[in-house]
Amino acid sequence: ETGVTQTPRHLVMGMTNKKSLKCEQHLGHNAMYWYKQSAKKPLELMFVYSLEERVENNSVPSRFSPECPNSSHLFLHLHTLQPEDSALYLCASSQEIGGGGNEQFFGPGTRLTVL
Amino acid sequence: GQNIDQPTEMTATEGAIVQINCTYQTSGFNGLFWYQQHAGEAPTFLSYNVLDGLEEKGRFSSFLSRSKGYSYLLLKELQMKDSASYLCAVTDSNYQLIWGAGTKLIIKP
C-alpha cells in the first residue's frame, strides 16, 4: 500500500449506530487531518493531529470522536449521527503542520450516508 | 472573516486555454495551493505559490499577486481528462489551510 488509504469507502448507517472510519498513511508524515466535504461547499477541517497529539478541533460536535494511536493511523468514531452529517469524509497527511510547501496528501475518502 | 472566492463552474473546449481565478481575504498569508479533484476521487496537489509571480509546471501554471489577494490557475492545451474540480486554498497566519468551494471545470470536445 502506498500513500493514504481509507476504509470503508462507503458507509450507510442509522442514527443510532456506532461506526468508525479508518485512515492509514504510508508516507512517514507527522501530521494527519480529518475533513468533511459536502457538495458545493469548501472543505471543512475537523481535526488535526501532529505526532499523535490533537492540535486542532474546529468546533466539531461530540458525536464525532477522533483517535490517533500512532503517527500512521487515524480513526474517526461516529455515534448518534444526524442525516446532515452525510458527506464525504477525507483523511489527509502532510510532513509537518504549517505553511511552506507542506502539501497535504489525501485519501480517497469515505462516502457516508446517515439514514 | 476569512474567505476564498472562486467561480462555481466553468466550461472550455478541448485544446483551448482556461484561466480559473481565486481571490482571498485571510488573516495573514503563508502560501496558496491549487488542488485538482476528479469526481469521486481524492484531491491531488497541483501547485504552490508563496511569492508573487508565475509558476509553470507543464501545461499548468499558477500565478499569485499578494497585494491584490489574487491567484489564477492557467490550463493550456486542454484535454478531456482535465474535467475536474479545482480547489484553491490559502495558509493563514496561524498556518491553517482555508479552502475555497472549488471550481468545476467541464471540457467539451
mmCIF file of C-alpha atoms in Angstrom:
data_model
loop_
_atom_site.group_PDB
_atom_site.id
_atom_site.type_symbol
_atom_site.label_atom_id
_atom_site.label_comp_id
_atom_site.label_asym_id
_atom_site.label_seq_id
_atom_site.Cartn_x
_atom_site.Cartn_y
_atom_site.Cartn_z
ATOM 1 C CA GLU A 1 0.000 0.000 0.000
ATOM 2 C CA THR A 2 1.203 3.461 -0.788
ATOM 3 C CA GLY A 3 0.023 6.957 0.011
ATOM 4 C CA VAL A 4 -3.051 7.457 2.165
ATOM 5 C CA THR A 5 -5.709 4.762 2.447
ATOM 6 C CA GLN A 6 -9.162 4.948 3.958
ATOM 7 C CA THR A 7 -11.709 2.313 4.886
ATOM 8 C CA PRO A 8 -14.517 1.792 4.334
ATOM 9 C CA ARG A 9 -15.033 3.599 1.029
ATOM 10 C CA HIS A 10 -18.796 3.675 1.506
ATOM 11 C CA LEU A 11 -20.845 3.523 4.702
ATOM 12 C CA VAL A 12 -24.570 3.646 5.330
ATOM 13 C CA MET A 13 -25.665 3.898 8.937
ATOM 14 C CA GLY A 14 -28.708 4.631 11.007
ATOM 15 C CA MET A 15 -28.821 7.468 13.501
ATOM 16 C CA THR A 16 -28.433 5.098 16.438
ATOM 17 C CA ASN A 17 -25.468 3.157 15.059
ATOM 18 C CA LYS A 18 -21.832 3.386 16.098
ATOM 19 C CA LYS A 19 -19.199 3.054 13.412
ATOM 20 C CA SER A 20 -15.566 4.011 12.843
ATOM 21 C CA LEU A 21 -13.654 5.340 9.866
ATOM 22 C CA LYS A 22 -10.036 4.344 9.455
ATOM 23 C CA CYS A 23 -7.159 6.165 7.799
ATOM 24 C CA GLU A 24 -3.595 4.980 7.301
ATOM 25 C CA GLN A 25 -0.692 6.842 5.754
ATOM 26 C CA HIS A 26 2.438 5.165 4.419
ATOM 27 C CA LEU A 27 4.380 8.368 3.760
ATOM 28 C CA GLY A 28 6.197 8.817 7.068
ATOM 29 C CA HIS A 29 4.333 12.076 7.717
ATOM 30 C CA ASN A 30 3.923 13.652 11.139
ATOM 31 C CA ALA A 31 0.583 15.418 10.651
ATOM 32 C CA MET A 32 -2.841 13.950 9.884
ATOM 33 C CA TYR A 33 -6.192 15.598 9.234
ATOM 34 C CA TRP A 34 -9.899 14.814 9.035
ATOM 35 C CA TYR A 35 -12.023 16.859 6.625
ATOM 36 C CA LYS A 36 -15.725 16.881 5.799
ATOM 37 C CA GLN A 37 -16.645 17.596 2.168
ATOM 38 C CA SER A 38 -20.255 18.448 1.328
ATOM 39 C CA ALA A 39 -21.495 19.239 -2.155
ATOM 40 C CA LYS A 40 -20.598 22.739 -3.374
ATOM 41 C CA LYS A 41 -19.084 23.702 -0.018
ATOM 42 C CA PRO A 42 -15.452 24.277 0.938
ATOM 43 C CA LEU A 43 -13.596 21.512 2.642
ATOM 44 C CA GLU A 44 -14.301 21.735 6.372
ATOM 45 C CA LEU A 45 -11.337 20.948 8.596
ATOM 46 C CA MET A 46 -12.498 18.838 11.525
ATOM 47 C CA PHE A 47 -9.402 17.673 13.385
ATOM 48 C CA VAL A 48 -5.632 17.983 13.107
ATOM 49 C CA TYR A 49 -3.071 15.737 14.756
ATOM 50 C CA SER A 50 0.661 16.305 14.964
ATOM 51 C CA LEU A 51 2.771 13.428 16.251
ATOM 52 C CA GLU A 52 -0.352 11.828 17.731
ATOM 53 C CA GLU A 53 -1.380 14.961 19.620
ATOM 54 C CA ARG A 54 -4.580 16.782 18.681
ATOM 55 C CA VAL A 55 -3.752 20.361 17.789
ATOM 56 C CA GLU A 56 -6.999 21.496 16.202
ATOM 57 C CA ASN A 57 -10.667 20.856 16.898
ATOM 58 C CA ASN A 58 -12.841 23.152 14.853
ATOM 59 C CA SER A 59 -15.991 23.153 16.975
ATOM 60 C CA VAL A 60 -16.935 19.698 15.803
ATOM 61 C CA PRO A 61 -19.963 18.092 17.524
ATOM 62 C CA SER A 62 -19.105 15.482 20.126
ATOM 63 C CA ARG A 63 -20.818 12.780 18.075
ATOM 64 C CA PHE A 64 -17.533 12.769 16.102
ATOM 65 C CA SER A 65 -14.620 11.451 18.141
ATOM 66 C CA PRO A 66 -11.101 11.204 16.673
ATOM 67 C CA GLU A 67 -8.349 8.853 17.758
ATOM 68 C CA CYS A 68 -4.711 8.811 16.704
ATOM 69 C CA PRO A 69 -2.901 5.812 18.220
ATOM 70 C CA ASN A 70 0.303 6.490 16.274
ATOM 71 C CA SER A 71 1.543 8.814 13.560
ATOM 72 C CA SER A 72 0.454 6.435 10.787
ATOM 73 C CA HIS A 73 -3.122 5.764 11.844
ATOM 74 C CA LEU A 74 -6.138 7.978 12.396
ATOM 75 C CA PHE A 75 -9.680 6.983 13.296
ATOM 76 C CA LEU A 76 -12.963 8.848 13.368
ATOM 77 C CA HIS A 77 -15.517 7.276 15.677
ATOM 78 C CA LEU A 78 -19.138 8.056 14.846
ATOM 79 C CA HIS A 79 -22.205 7.749 17.076
ATOM 80 C CA THR A 80 -25.769 9.053 17.026
ATOM 81 C CA LEU A 81 -25.189 10.934 13.787
ATOM 82 C CA GLN A 82 -27.747 13.111 12.028
ATOM 83 C CA PRO A 83 -28.796 12.984 8.358
ATOM 84 C CA GLU A 84 -26.988 16.298 7.761
ATOM 85 C CA ASP A 85 -23.742 14.527 8.627
ATOM 86 C CA SER A 86 -23.981 12.673 5.323
ATOM 87 C CA ALA A 87 -20.925 13.729 3.320
ATOM 88 C CA LEU A 88 -17.551 12.629 2.019
ATOM 89 C CA TYR A 89 -15.023 12.321 4.852
ATOM 90 C CA LEU A 90 -11.464 12.815 3.729
ATOM 91 C CA CYS A 91 -8.282 11.989 5.578
ATOM 92 C CA ALA A 92 -5.035 13.742 4.688
ATOM 93 C CA SER A 93 -1.450 13.815 5.864
ATOM 94 C CA SER A 94 1.497 16.175 5.493
ATOM 95 C CA GLN A 95 5.131 16.124 6.531
ATOM 96 C CA GLU A 96 4.547 18.790 9.159
ATOM 97 C CA ILE A 97 1.783 21.185 10.110
ATOM 98 C CA GLY A 98 2.159 24.640 8.754
ATOM 99 C CA GLY A 99 2.953 26.670 5.730
ATOM 100 C CA GLY A 100 5.853 26.392 3.455
ATOM 101 C CA GLY A 101 5.465 23.627 0.956
ATOM 102 C CA ASN A 102 3.656 21.314 3.345
ATOM 103 C CA GLU A 103 1.257 19.998 0.775
ATOM 104 C CA GLN A 104 -1.368 17.616 2.023
ATOM 105 C CA PHE A 105 -1.844 14.159 0.566
ATOM 106 C CA PHE A 106 -5.428 12.939 0.617
ATOM 107 C CA GLY A 107 -7.010 9.543 0.905
ATOM 108 C CA PRO A 108 -9.888 8.524 -1.398
ATOM 109 C CA GLY A 109 -12.477 9.341 1.249
ATOM 110 C CA THR A 110 -15.403 7.564 2.880
ATOM 111 C CA ARG A 111 -18.819 8.368 1.430
ATOM 112 C CA LEU A 112 -21.087 8.392 4.495
ATOM 113 C CA THR A 113 -24.878 8.268 4.327
ATOM 114 C CA VAL A 114 -26.885 8.648 7.526
ATOM 115 C CA LEU A 115 -30.470 7.432 7.307
ATOM 116 C CA GLY B 1 -13.910 36.578 8.492
ATOM 117 C CA GLN B 2 -11.754 34.558 6.167
ATOM 118 C CA ASN B 3 -12.953 33.954 2.655
ATOM 119 C CA ILE B 4 -11.842 32.298 -0.557
ATOM 120 C CA ASP B 5 -13.810 33.058 -3.735
ATOM 121 C CA GLN B 6 -13.658 31.130 -6.979
ATOM 122 C CA PRO B 7 -16.222 30.595 -9.745
ATOM 123 C CA THR B 8 -18.569 27.674 -9.197
ATOM 124 C CA GLU B 9 -18.348 26.266 -12.710
ATOM 125 C CA MET B 10 -16.555 26.922 -15.989
ATOM 126 C CA THR B 11 -16.785 25.358 -19.439
ATOM 127 C CA ALA B 12 -13.986 25.184 -22.000
ATOM 128 C CA THR B 13 -13.191 23.410 -25.252
ATOM 129 C CA GLU B 14 -10.657 20.635 -25.737
ATOM 130 C CA GLY B 15 -7.337 22.062 -26.926
ATOM 131 C CA ALA B 16 -8.093 25.565 -25.638
ATOM 132 C CA ILE B 17 -6.770 27.553 -22.666
ATOM 133 C CA VAL B 18 -8.727 28.308 -19.493
ATOM 134 C CA GLN B 19 -7.950 30.536 -16.502
ATOM 135 C CA ILE B 20 -9.521 29.809 -13.114
ATOM 136 C CA ASN B 21 -9.412 32.757 -10.723
ATOM 137 C CA CYS B 22 -9.223 32.751 -6.942
ATOM 138 C CA THR B 23 -9.447 35.765 -4.628
ATOM 139 C CA TYR B 24 -8.859 35.571 -0.922
ATOM 140 C CA GLN B 25 -9.251 37.579 2.258
ATOM 141 C CA THR B 26 -7.446 35.901 5.115
ATOM 142 C CA SER B 27 -5.764 36.840 8.377
ATOM 143 C CA GLY B 28 -2.214 36.691 7.125
ATOM 144 C CA PHE B 29 -0.774 34.718 4.256
ATOM 145 C CA ASN B 30 1.714 31.861 4.207
ATOM 146 C CA GLY B 31 1.162 30.394 0.781
ATOM 147 C CA LEU B 32 -1.515 29.379 -1.702
ATOM 148 C CA PHE B 33 -2.225 25.899 -3.022
ATOM 149 C CA TRP B 34 -4.138 24.592 -6.020
ATOM 150 C CA TYR B 35 -5.541 21.057 -5.956
ATOM 151 C CA GLN B 36 -7.342 19.017 -8.598
ATOM 152 C CA GLN B 37 -10.207 16.711 -7.637
ATOM 153 C CA HIS B 38 -11.832 14.335 -10.099
ATOM 154 C CA ALA B 39 -15.379 13.277 -9.282
ATOM 155 C CA GLY B 40 -15.404 10.601 -6.597
ATOM 156 C CA GLU B 41 -11.654 10.847 -6.016
ATOM 157 C CA ALA B 42 -9.248 12.482 -3.575
ATOM 158 C CA PRO B 43 -7.874 15.982 -4.163
ATOM 159 C CA THR B 44 -4.349 15.908 -5.575
ATOM 160 C CA PHE B 45 -1.736 18.656 -5.292
ATOM 161 C CA LEU B 46 -1.097 20.798 -8.370
ATOM 162 C CA SER B 47 0.896 23.844 -7.320
ATOM 163 C CA TYR B 48 2.095 26.070 -4.504
ATOM 164 C CA ASN B 49 2.805 29.830 -4.634
ATOM 165 C CA VAL B 50 4.220 31.909 -1.805
ATOM 166 C CA LEU B 51 5.938 34.710 -3.776
ATOM 167 C CA ASP B 52 4.394 36.944 -6.432
ATOM 168 C CA GLY B 53 4.666 35.740 -9.968
ATOM 169 C CA LEU B 54 4.057 32.804 -12.221
ATOM 170 C CA GLU B 55 4.975 29.201 -11.517
ATOM 171 C CA GLU B 56 4.908 26.973 -14.577
ATOM 172 C CA LYS B 57 4.600 23.218 -14.475
ATOM 173 C CA GLY B 58 3.970 21.643 -17.851
ATOM 174 C CA ARG B 59 0.501 22.503 -19.165
ATOM 175 C CA PHE B 60 -0.450 24.055 -15.823
ATOM 176 C CA SER B 61 0.709 27.428 -14.461
ATOM 177 C CA SER B 62 -0.259 29.269 -11.293
ATOM 178 C CA PHE B 63 0.036 32.983 -10.658
ATOM 179 C CA LEU B 64 -0.008 34.931 -7.398
ATOM 180 C CA SER B 65 -0.391 38.605 -6.507
ATOM 181 C CA ARG B 66 -0.240 39.018 -2.736
ATOM 182 C CA SER B 67 -1.026 42.746 -2.844
ATOM 183 C CA LYS B 68 -4.272 42.008 -4.693
ATOM 184 C CA GLY B 69 -5.152 38.831 -2.787
ATOM 185 C CA TYR B 70 -5.445 37.102 -6.132
ATOM 186 C CA SER B 71 -4.321 33.949 -7.844
ATOM 187 C CA TYR B 72 -5.165 32.108 -11.015
ATOM 188 C CA LEU B 73 -4.584 28.642 -12.395
ATOM 189 C CA LEU B 74 -3.938 28.525 -16.134
ATOM 190 C CA LEU B 75 -4.522 25.278 -18.007
ATOM 191 C CA LYS B 76 -3.238 25.035 -21.581
ATOM 192 C CA GLU B 77 -3.931 22.528 -24.363
ATOM 193 C CA LEU B 78 -6.955 21.274 -22.501
ATOM 194 C CA GLN B 79 -7.648 17.561 -22.531
ATOM 195 C CA MET B 80 -10.848 15.738 -21.648
ATOM 196 C CA LYS B 81 -9.125 14.307 -18.565
ATOM 197 C CA ASP B 82 -8.791 17.859 -17.207
ATOM 198 C CA SER B 83 -12.524 17.808 -16.437
ATOM 199 C CA ALA B 84 -12.465 18.048 -12.642
ATOM 200 C CA SER B 85 -12.925 20.441 -9.753
ATOM 201 C CA TYR B 86 -10.050 22.792 -8.967
ATOM 202 C CA LEU B 87 -9.644 23.841 -5.340
ATOM 203 C CA CYS B 88 -7.846 26.971 -4.163
ATOM 204 C CA ALA B 89 -6.557 27.004 -0.567
ATOM 205 C CA VAL B 90 -4.640 29.618 1.434
ATOM 206 C CA THR B 91 -2.469 29.116 4.525
ATOM 207 C CA ASP B 92 -3.232 31.888 7.002
ATOM 208 C CA SER B 93 -1.081 33.435 9.740
ATOM 209 C CA ASN B 94 -1.863 30.517 12.062
ATOM 210 C CA TYR B 95 -0.792 28.101 9.336
ATOM 211 C CA GLN B 96 -4.362 26.903 8.988
ATOM 212 C CA LEU B 97 -5.419 25.983 5.461
ATOM 213 C CA ILE B 98 -8.539 27.877 4.317
ATOM 214 C CA TRP B 99 -10.293 26.240 1.373
ATOM 215 C CA GLY B 100 -12.421 27.610 -1.456
ATOM 216 C CA ALA B 101 -15.526 25.702 -2.565
ATOM 217 C CA GLY B 102 -13.845 24.680 -5.815
ATOM 218 C CA THR B 103 -14.433 25.379 -9.496
ATOM 219 C CA LYS B 104 -15.962 22.600 -11.549
ATOM 220 C CA LEU B 105 -14.342 22.633 -14.993
ATOM 221 C CA ILE B 106 -16.235 20.996 -17.849
ATOM 222 C CA ILE B 107 -14.297 20.251 -21.025
ATOM 223 C CA LYS B 108 -16.276 19.845 -24.255
ATOM 224 C CA PRO B 109 -14.959 18.186 -27.429
#
